[in-house]
mmCIF file of C-alpha atoms and ligand atoms in Angstrom:
data_model
loop_
_atom_site.group_PDB
_atom_site.id
_atom_site.type_symbol
_atom_site.label_atom_id
_atom_site.label_comp_id
_atom_site.label_asym_id
_atom_site.label_seq_id
_atom_site.Cartn_x
_atom_site.Cartn_y
_atom_site.Cartn_z
ATOM 1 C CA MET A 25 3.203 12.921 -7.847
ATOM 2 C CA ASN A 26 2.616 9.375 -9.751
ATOM 3 C CA ASP A 27 1.549 6.534 -8.024
ATOM 4 C CA VAL A 28 4.064 3.730 -7.616
ATOM 5 C CA LEU A 29 3.800 1.363 -10.729
ATOM 6 C CA LEU A 30 5.679 -1.724 -9.144
ATOM 7 C CA SER A 31 6.517 -2.089 -5.598
ATOM 8 C CA VAL A 32 8.956 -4.922 -4.630
ATOM 9 C CA ARG A 33 9.232 -5.738 -0.975
ATOM 10 C CA GLY A 34 11.943 -8.422 0.539
ATOM 11 C CA ALA A 35 11.259 -10.265 -2.808
ATOM 12 C CA GLY A 36 13.163 -13.776 -3.127
ATOM 13 C CA LYS A 37 13.644 -16.724 -4.756
ATOM 14 C CA ASN A 38 15.231 -20.220 -4.062
ATOM 15 C CA PHE A 39 16.210 -22.759 -5.939
ATOM 16 C CA SER A 40 16.466 -26.124 -4.371
ATOM 17 C CA GLN A 41 18.379 -29.323 -5.776
ATOM 18 C CA GLY A 42 18.568 -32.818 -3.994
ATOM 19 C CA SER A 43 19.200 -31.676 -0.348
ATOM 20 C CA THR A 44 20.676 -28.461 -1.167
ATOM 21 C CA SER A 45 18.820 -25.040 -1.601
ATOM 22 C CA ARG A 46 20.267 -21.815 -2.636
ATOM 23 C CA TRP A 47 19.127 -18.228 -2.821
ATOM 24 C CA ALA A 48 19.489 -17.039 -6.446
ATOM 25 C CA CYS A 49 18.327 -13.500 -5.180
ATOM 26 C CA ARG A 50 16.943 -12.083 -1.878
ATOM 27 C CA ASP A 51 15.609 -9.788 -0.008
ATOM 28 C CA VAL A 52 15.164 -7.338 -2.552
ATOM 29 C CA ASN A 53 13.361 -3.946 -2.243
ATOM 30 C CA PHE A 54 12.659 -1.382 -4.739
ATOM 31 C CA ASP A 55 9.377 0.967 -6.039
ATOM 32 C CA LEU A 56 9.628 2.052 -9.711
ATOM 33 C CA TYR A 57 7.350 5.171 -10.932
ATOM 34 C CA PRO A 58 5.340 5.408 -14.115
ATOM 35 C CA GLY A 59 8.693 6.809 -16.727
ATOM 36 C CA GLU A 60 11.414 5.325 -14.433
ATOM 37 C CA VAL A 61 14.575 3.100 -15.826
ATOM 38 C CA LEU A 62 15.747 0.780 -13.441
ATOM 39 C CA ALA A 63 19.476 -1.239 -14.746
ATOM 40 C CA VAL A 64 19.599 -4.244 -12.399
ATOM 41 C CA VAL A 65 23.907 -4.676 -12.817
ATOM 42 C CA GLY A 66 26.451 -7.259 -11.138
ATOM 43 C CA GLU A 67 28.287 -10.357 -12.384
ATOM 44 C CA SER A 68 26.985 -13.347 -13.824
ATOM 45 C CA GLY A 69 25.435 -15.717 -11.698
ATOM 46 C CA SER A 70 24.686 -12.586 -9.101
ATOM 47 C CA GLY A 71 20.946 -13.375 -9.903
ATOM 48 C CA LYS A 72 19.891 -10.599 -11.900
ATOM 49 C CA SER A 73 17.741 -12.760 -14.303
ATOM 50 C CA THR A 74 16.011 -14.610 -11.528
ATOM 51 C CA LEU A 75 14.595 -11.210 -10.055
ATOM 52 C CA LEU A 76 13.626 -9.900 -13.827
ATOM 53 C CA ARG A 77 11.852 -12.953 -14.047
ATOM 54 C CA LEU A 78 10.308 -12.632 -10.188
ATOM 55 C CA LEU A 79 9.096 -9.125 -11.390
ATOM 56 C CA ALA A 80 7.801 -10.357 -14.496
ATOM 57 C CA GLY A 81 5.637 -12.962 -12.918
ATOM 58 C CA ARG A 82 7.719 -15.652 -14.583
ATOM 59 C CA LEU A 83 8.635 -17.041 -11.466
ATOM 60 C CA ALA A 84 6.943 -17.276 -7.791
ATOM 61 C CA CYS A 85 8.337 -15.403 -5.081
ATOM 62 C CA ASP A 86 9.982 -17.729 -2.589
ATOM 63 C CA GLU A 87 9.798 -14.813 0.235
ATOM 64 C CA GLY A 88 8.828 -11.378 -0.029
ATOM 65 C CA ASN A 89 6.267 -9.945 -2.597
ATOM 66 C CA VAL A 90 6.134 -8.119 -5.845
ATOM 67 C CA ASN A 91 3.179 -5.568 -6.690
ATOM 68 C CA TYR A 92 1.934 -4.281 -9.512
ATOM 69 C CA ARG A 93 -0.732 -1.436 -10.161
ATOM 70 C CA VAL A 94 -3.353 -2.670 -12.077
ATOM 71 C CA ARG A 95 -5.076 -0.838 -15.029
ATOM 72 C CA SER A 96 -8.924 -0.405 -14.235
ATOM 73 C CA GLU A 97 -10.182 -2.925 -16.692
ATOM 74 C CA ILE A 98 -7.851 -5.585 -15.844
ATOM 75 C CA SER A 99 -8.307 -5.507 -12.087
ATOM 76 C CA SER A 100 -10.762 -7.594 -10.706
ATOM 77 C CA GLU A 101 -14.186 -6.095 -9.362
ATOM 78 C CA GLU A 102 -13.876 -6.148 -5.891
ATOM 79 C CA ASN A 103 -10.161 -4.398 -6.319
ATOM 80 C CA HIS A 104 -9.794 -0.935 -6.510
ATOM 81 C CA ALA A 105 -8.184 0.421 -10.099
ATOM 82 C CA SER A 106 -5.905 2.465 -8.066
ATOM 83 C CA GLU A 107 -4.479 -0.546 -5.788
ATOM 84 C CA LEU A 108 -1.509 -2.234 -6.067
ATOM 85 C CA ILE A 109 -1.977 -6.009 -6.092
ATOM 86 C CA ASN A 110 0.579 -8.787 -5.255
ATOM 87 C CA LEU A 111 1.429 -10.524 -8.272
ATOM 88 C CA ALA A 112 1.100 -13.791 -6.034
ATOM 89 C CA ASP A 113 -3.007 -12.978 -5.889
ATOM 90 C CA LEU A 114 -3.517 -13.055 -9.484
ATOM 91 C CA SER A 115 -4.627 -15.883 -11.603
ATOM 92 C CA GLN A 116 -2.418 -17.438 -14.240
ATOM 93 C CA ALA A 117 -4.997 -15.821 -16.689
ATOM 94 C CA ARG A 118 -4.808 -12.514 -15.491
ATOM 95 C CA LEU A 119 -0.671 -12.515 -15.182
ATOM 96 C CA ARG A 120 -0.707 -13.907 -19.171
ATOM 97 C CA TRP A 121 -3.078 -11.121 -20.219
ATOM 98 C CA LEU A 122 -1.139 -8.279 -18.267
ATOM 99 C CA ALA A 123 2.121 -9.859 -19.895
ATOM 100 C CA ARG A 124 0.279 -9.652 -23.524
ATOM 101 C CA THR A 125 -1.016 -6.000 -22.659
ATOM 102 C CA ASP A 126 0.597 -3.757 -20.291
ATOM 103 C CA TRP A 127 4.185 -5.755 -19.949
ATOM 104 C CA GLY A 128 6.476 -6.403 -22.296
ATOM 105 C CA PHE A 129 9.488 -8.694 -22.225
ATOM 106 C CA VAL A 130 12.752 -8.324 -24.272
ATOM 107 C CA GLU A 131 14.541 -11.113 -24.226
ATOM 108 C CA GLN A 132 18.486 -11.568 -24.804
ATOM 109 C CA HIS A 133 18.008 -13.882 -27.772
ATOM 110 C CA ALA A 134 15.323 -12.960 -29.992
ATOM 111 C CA ARG A 135 14.181 -16.322 -30.623
ATOM 112 C CA ASP A 136 12.925 -16.361 -27.361
ATOM 113 C CA GLY A 137 10.912 -13.853 -27.585
ATOM 114 C CA LEU A 138 10.025 -14.030 -31.476
ATOM 115 C CA ARG A 139 7.773 -16.426 -33.577
ATOM 116 C CA MET A 140 10.847 -17.234 -36.070
ATOM 117 C CA ASN A 141 8.175 -19.183 -38.122
ATOM 118 C CA VAL A 142 5.934 -16.501 -38.860
ATOM 119 C CA SER A 143 7.227 -12.996 -40.833
ATOM 120 C CA GLY A 144 7.816 -9.554 -38.737
ATOM 121 C CA GLY A 145 4.737 -8.077 -40.082
ATOM 122 C CA ALA A 146 2.857 -11.135 -38.278
ATOM 123 C CA ASN A 147 5.185 -10.981 -35.026
ATOM 124 C CA ILE A 148 3.898 -7.395 -34.451
ATOM 125 C CA GLY A 149 0.397 -8.289 -35.056
ATOM 126 C CA GLU A 150 0.085 -11.011 -33.098
ATOM 127 C CA ARG A 151 -0.083 -9.182 -29.893
ATOM 128 C CA LEU A 152 -2.902 -6.752 -31.180
ATOM 129 C CA MET A 153 -4.882 -10.047 -32.008
ATOM 130 C CA ALA A 154 -4.071 -11.142 -28.586
ATOM 131 C CA LEU A 155 -6.151 -8.165 -28.120
ATOM 132 C CA GLY A 156 -8.864 -9.130 -30.240
ATOM 133 C CA ALA A 157 -7.717 -6.827 -33.366
ATOM 134 C CA ARG A 158 -8.915 -8.942 -36.541
ATOM 135 C CA HIS A 159 -8.923 -6.155 -39.381
ATOM 136 C CA TYR A 160 -5.884 -7.643 -42.012
ATOM 137 C CA GLY A 161 -5.514 -3.973 -43.492
ATOM 138 C CA GLN A 162 -5.370 -2.290 -40.114
ATOM 139 C CA LEU A 163 -2.809 -4.921 -38.395
ATOM 140 C CA ARG A 164 -0.469 -4.168 -41.361
ATOM 141 C CA SER A 165 -0.889 -0.940 -41.626
ATOM 142 C CA GLN A 166 0.168 -1.066 -37.475
ATOM 143 C CA ALA A 167 2.968 -3.067 -38.174
ATOM 144 C CA LEU A 168 4.326 -0.737 -41.037
ATOM 145 C CA SER A 169 4.264 1.806 -38.517
ATOM 146 C CA TRP A 170 5.708 -0.213 -35.907
ATOM 147 C CA MET A 171 8.495 -1.071 -38.265
ATOM 148 C CA GLU A 172 9.668 2.533 -39.199
ATOM 149 C CA ARG A 173 9.375 3.657 -35.540
ATOM 150 C CA VAL A 174 12.227 1.137 -35.116
ATOM 151 C CA GLU A 175 13.391 1.820 -38.088
ATOM 152 C CA LEU A 176 13.362 -1.220 -39.680
ATOM 153 C CA ASP A 177 13.037 -1.352 -43.125
ATOM 154 C CA THR A 178 9.338 -1.765 -44.304
ATOM 155 C CA SER A 179 10.086 -3.557 -47.486
ATOM 156 C CA ARG A 180 11.359 -6.662 -45.057
ATOM 157 C CA ILE A 181 7.432 -6.849 -43.430
ATOM 158 C CA ASP A 182 6.852 -10.340 -44.851
ATOM 159 C CA ASP A 183 10.261 -12.024 -44.337
ATOM 160 C CA LEU A 184 11.003 -14.619 -41.487
ATOM 161 C CA PRO A 185 12.766 -12.840 -38.278
ATOM 162 C CA ALA A 186 16.073 -16.013 -39.288
ATOM 163 C CA THR A 187 16.606 -13.690 -42.456
ATOM 164 C CA TYR A 188 17.171 -10.228 -40.354
ATOM 165 C CA SER A 189 20.097 -9.424 -38.865
ATOM 166 C CA GLY A 190 20.859 -9.730 -34.711
ATOM 167 C CA GLY A 191 20.330 -5.659 -34.503
ATOM 168 C CA MET A 192 17.018 -6.139 -36.838
ATOM 169 C CA GLN A 193 15.685 -9.009 -34.555
ATOM 170 C CA GLN A 194 15.870 -6.943 -31.255
ATOM 171 C CA ARG A 195 14.218 -4.356 -33.045
ATOM 172 C CA LEU A 196 11.464 -6.183 -34.362
ATOM 173 C CA GLN A 197 11.501 -7.511 -30.458
ATOM 174 C CA ILE A 198 10.988 -4.249 -29.401
ATOM 175 C CA ALA A 199 8.391 -3.341 -31.691
ATOM 176 C CA ARG A 200 6.470 -6.507 -31.128
ATOM 177 C CA ASN A 201 6.518 -5.195 -27.331
ATOM 178 C CA LEU A 202 5.647 -2.239 -27.328
ATOM 179 C CA VAL A 203 2.684 -2.253 -30.053
ATOM 180 C CA THR A 204 0.321 -2.649 -27.366
ATOM 181 C CA HIS A 205 1.502 0.472 -25.909
ATOM 182 C CA PRO A 206 2.578 -1.550 -22.406
ATOM 183 C CA ARG A 207 3.668 0.862 -19.436
ATOM 184 C CA LEU A 208 6.441 -1.347 -18.209
ATOM 185 C CA VAL A 209 8.737 -3.362 -20.132
ATOM 186 C CA PHE A 210 11.108 -5.956 -18.683
ATOM 187 C CA MET A 211 14.545 -6.222 -20.778
ATOM 188 C CA ASP A 212 17.356 -9.224 -20.057
ATOM 189 C CA GLU A 213 20.680 -8.063 -21.494
ATOM 190 C CA PRO A 214 18.873 -6.546 -24.618
ATOM 191 C CA THR A 215 21.994 -5.518 -26.255
ATOM 192 C CA THR A 216 24.478 -8.045 -25.169
ATOM 193 C CA GLY A 217 26.116 -10.394 -28.417
ATOM 194 C CA LEU A 218 25.816 -7.269 -30.949
ATOM 195 C CA ASP A 219 28.356 -5.680 -32.493
ATOM 196 C CA VAL A 220 29.379 -2.185 -30.885
ATOM 197 C CA SER A 221 28.186 -0.034 -33.546
ATOM 198 C CA VAL A 222 24.669 -1.850 -33.695
ATOM 199 C CA GLN A 223 24.436 -1.671 -29.861
ATOM 200 C CA ALA A 224 24.835 1.939 -30.122
ATOM 201 C CA ARG A 225 21.979 2.634 -32.363
ATOM 202 C CA LEU A 226 19.755 0.410 -30.974
ATOM 203 C CA LEU A 227 20.675 1.705 -27.367
ATOM 204 C CA ASP A 228 19.721 5.245 -28.939
ATOM 205 C CA LEU A 229 16.660 4.038 -30.322
ATOM 206 C CA MET A 230 15.775 3.087 -26.911
ATOM 207 C CA ARG A 231 16.120 6.093 -24.927
ATOM 208 C CA GLU A 232 14.204 7.692 -27.406
ATOM 209 C CA LEU A 233 11.126 5.207 -27.175
ATOM 210 C CA VAL A 234 10.876 5.314 -23.404
ATOM 211 C CA GLU A 235 11.028 8.943 -23.332
ATOM 212 C CA GLN A 236 8.332 9.319 -25.721
ATOM 213 C CA LEU A 237 6.308 6.722 -24.550
ATOM 214 C CA ASN A 238 6.770 7.100 -21.003
ATOM 215 C CA LEU A 239 7.326 3.733 -20.570
ATOM 216 C CA ALA A 240 8.685 1.938 -17.326
ATOM 217 C CA ALA A 241 11.788 -0.191 -17.794
ATOM 218 C CA VAL A 242 13.782 -2.822 -15.455
ATOM 219 C CA ILE A 243 16.858 -3.501 -17.923
ATOM 220 C CA VAL A 244 19.327 -6.261 -16.707
ATOM 221 C CA THR A 245 22.752 -5.583 -17.784
ATOM 222 C CA HIS A 246 26.205 -6.514 -17.143
ATOM 223 C CA ASP A 247 27.338 -3.533 -19.319
ATOM 224 C CA LEU A 248 27.593 -0.144 -16.913
ATOM 225 C CA ALA A 249 27.584 1.936 -19.983
ATOM 226 C CA VAL A 250 24.266 0.438 -21.193
ATOM 227 C CA ALA A 251 23.182 1.681 -17.465
ATOM 228 C CA ARG A 252 24.471 4.856 -17.539
ATOM 229 C CA LEU A 253 22.848 5.410 -20.921
ATOM 230 C CA LEU A 254 19.237 4.469 -19.930
ATOM 231 C CA ALA A 255 18.805 4.095 -16.595
ATOM 232 C CA HIS A 256 17.771 6.723 -13.883
ATOM 233 C CA ARG A 257 18.607 4.613 -11.109
ATOM 234 C CA ILE A 258 20.843 1.525 -10.360
ATOM 235 C CA LEU A 259 20.366 -1.832 -8.358
ATOM 236 C CA VAL A 260 23.855 -3.385 -7.798
ATOM 237 C CA MET A 261 23.861 -7.454 -7.098
ATOM 238 C CA LYS A 262 26.340 -10.016 -5.867
ATOM 239 C CA ASP A 263 25.516 -13.170 -5.096
ATOM 240 C CA GLY A 264 21.872 -12.694 -4.852
ATOM 241 C CA ALA A 265 21.983 -9.729 -2.529
ATOM 242 C CA VAL A 266 21.297 -5.891 -3.463
ATOM 243 C CA VAL A 267 24.307 -4.292 -2.102
ATOM 244 C CA GLU A 268 24.157 -0.869 -3.567
ATOM 245 C CA GLN A 269 20.996 1.241 -5.121
ATOM 246 C CA GLY A 270 20.280 4.959 -6.139
ATOM 247 C CA LEU A 271 20.457 7.213 -8.754
ATOM 248 C CA THR A 272 22.387 6.574 -11.659
ATOM 249 C CA ASP A 273 25.190 9.289 -11.489
ATOM 250 C CA ARG A 274 25.698 8.782 -7.715
ATOM 251 C CA VAL A 275 26.192 4.655 -7.979
ATOM 252 C CA LEU A 276 28.455 5.457 -10.993
ATOM 253 C CA ASP A 277 30.572 8.349 -9.648
ATOM 254 C CA ASP A 278 30.633 7.760 -6.236
ATOM 255 C CA PRO A 279 29.921 4.385 -5.297
ATOM 256 C CA GLN A 280 29.660 3.635 -1.936
ATOM 257 C CA HIS A 281 29.949 -0.327 -1.544
ATOM 258 C CA ALA A 282 33.298 -2.008 -1.890
ATOM 259 C CA TYR A 283 31.769 -4.294 -4.550
ATOM 260 C CA THR A 284 30.433 -1.556 -6.864
ATOM 261 C CA GLN A 285 33.812 0.577 -6.453
ATOM 262 C CA LEU A 286 35.408 -3.000 -8.169
ATOM 263 C CA LEU A 287 32.726 -3.016 -11.257
ATOM 264 C CA VAL A 288 33.255 0.915 -12.187
ATOM 265 C CA SER A 289 36.822 0.636 -11.353
ATOM 266 C CA SER A 290 37.578 -2.681 -13.577
ATOM 267 C CA VAL A 291 35.327 -0.754 -16.516
ATOM 268 C CA LEU A 292 37.564 2.316 -16.057
ATOM 269 C CA THR A 293 40.772 -0.062 -16.473
ATOM 270 C CA ASN A 294 39.286 -2.234 -19.277
HETATM 271 N N1 LIG B 323 16.133 -23.027 -12.701
HETATM 272 C C1 LIG B 323 16.946 -22.933 -12.087
HETATM 273 N N2 LIG B 323 17.301 -23.768 -11.164
HETATM 274 C C2 LIG B 323 18.379 -23.802 -10.258
HETATM 275 N N3 LIG B 323 19.382 -22.578 -9.984
HETATM 276 C C3 LIG B 323 19.115 -22.097 -10.647
HETATM 277 C C4 LIG B 323 18.122 -21.746 -11.563
HETATM 278 N N4 LIG B 323 18.128 -20.284 -12.341
HETATM 279 C C5 LIG B 323 18.988 -20.076 -11.765
HETATM 280 N N5 LIG B 323 19.402 -20.598 -10.790
HETATM 281 C C6 LIG B 323 21.056 -20.437 -10.298
HETATM 282 O O1 LIG B 323 20.401 -18.847 -9.560
HETATM 283 C C7 LIG B 323 21.932 -18.025 -9.516
HETATM 284 C C8 LIG B 323 21.660 -16.856 -10.143
HETATM 285 O O2 LIG B 323 21.268 -16.872 -11.374
HETATM 286 P P1 LIG B 323 20.852 -15.779 -12.509
HETATM 287 O O3 LIG B 323 20.646 -16.552 -13.872
HETATM 288 O O4 LIG B 323 19.542 -14.790 -11.787
HETATM 289 O O5 LIG B 323 22.193 -14.784 -12.879
HETATM 290 P P2 LIG B 323 22.719 -13.581 -13.522
HETATM 291 O O6 LIG B 323 22.911 -12.637 -12.543
HETATM 292 O O7 LIG B 323 21.344 -13.418 -14.492
HETATM 293 O O8 LIG B 323 23.502 -14.399 -14.328
HETATM 294 P P3 LIG B 323 24.120 -13.899 -15.909
HETATM 295 O O9 LIG B 323 24.203 -12.679 -16.321
HETATM 296 O O10 LIG B 323 24.817 -15.307 -16.115
HETATM 297 O O11 LIG B 323 22.382 -14.402 -16.906
HETATM 298 C C9 LIG B 323 22.825 -18.993 -10.062
HETATM 299 O O12 LIG B 323 23.748 -19.317 -9.014
HETATM 300 C C10 LIG B 323 21.893 -19.981 -10.645
HETATM 301 O O13 LIG B 323 23.021 -20.838 -10.998
#
């Protein structure tokens, strides 16, 4: 049995504005294993994106903790390679290192996850350069091979991402994230806003890559069909709380909580 990769215990985030304070998400608990895909679903404002940002160390928890099994080369000397480390105990430099190497983050809007003023090829090569790669020929051949892998036309390698279609930009974002062989990828509504046919092909590609690379992933989506296709498990959020979680088929075919039942039935009647 593999060791847990990500362990979340009682995690929550509070946003204060003036005299009012509000929990965007509260008391979230789950474990994620290598190669496992978890979908976080719920309506707008339920706290999905905030939770994703807590998991990726982009926001600090105001309660509870998020723990990650850091690879030996980036765990500090006093920590064992196999130990789960609380993100709150990592320095900003170590968190940035994780974010650049062992994690990926696919944003809903590609412009937030790509560098729009450098070529598609440079977008893929950049994360390798952050790891010390300098050989131009090798960077270019890696970029070409990842463009092929995500089914991008390699003749577009020198074009700026702004000249790519929305679906192509998402493929580029995925290639940019996967080039360093991360173990865990966070995705925030990765197919929202794309044409239905583009979405379907992108989802197929994502499913293939997740399987081939044994990737663990946390995918925020309001689309239960995305969760059904990609996720092993589902976590349902409402008003910042997790109301139900379990295996995808169980949650979608036999929802226990009234809110999940409503979500599932509203898809069926749409
Ligand atoms: N930076 C912030 N400052 C104050 N409140 C925030 C901030 N970010 C999020 N919130 C609040 O936290 C709650 C959860 O927001 P969040 O974006 O996590 O929900 P969501 O489920 O991802 O919604 P959507 O699907 O619309 O993106 C909302 O009430 C939101 O207004």
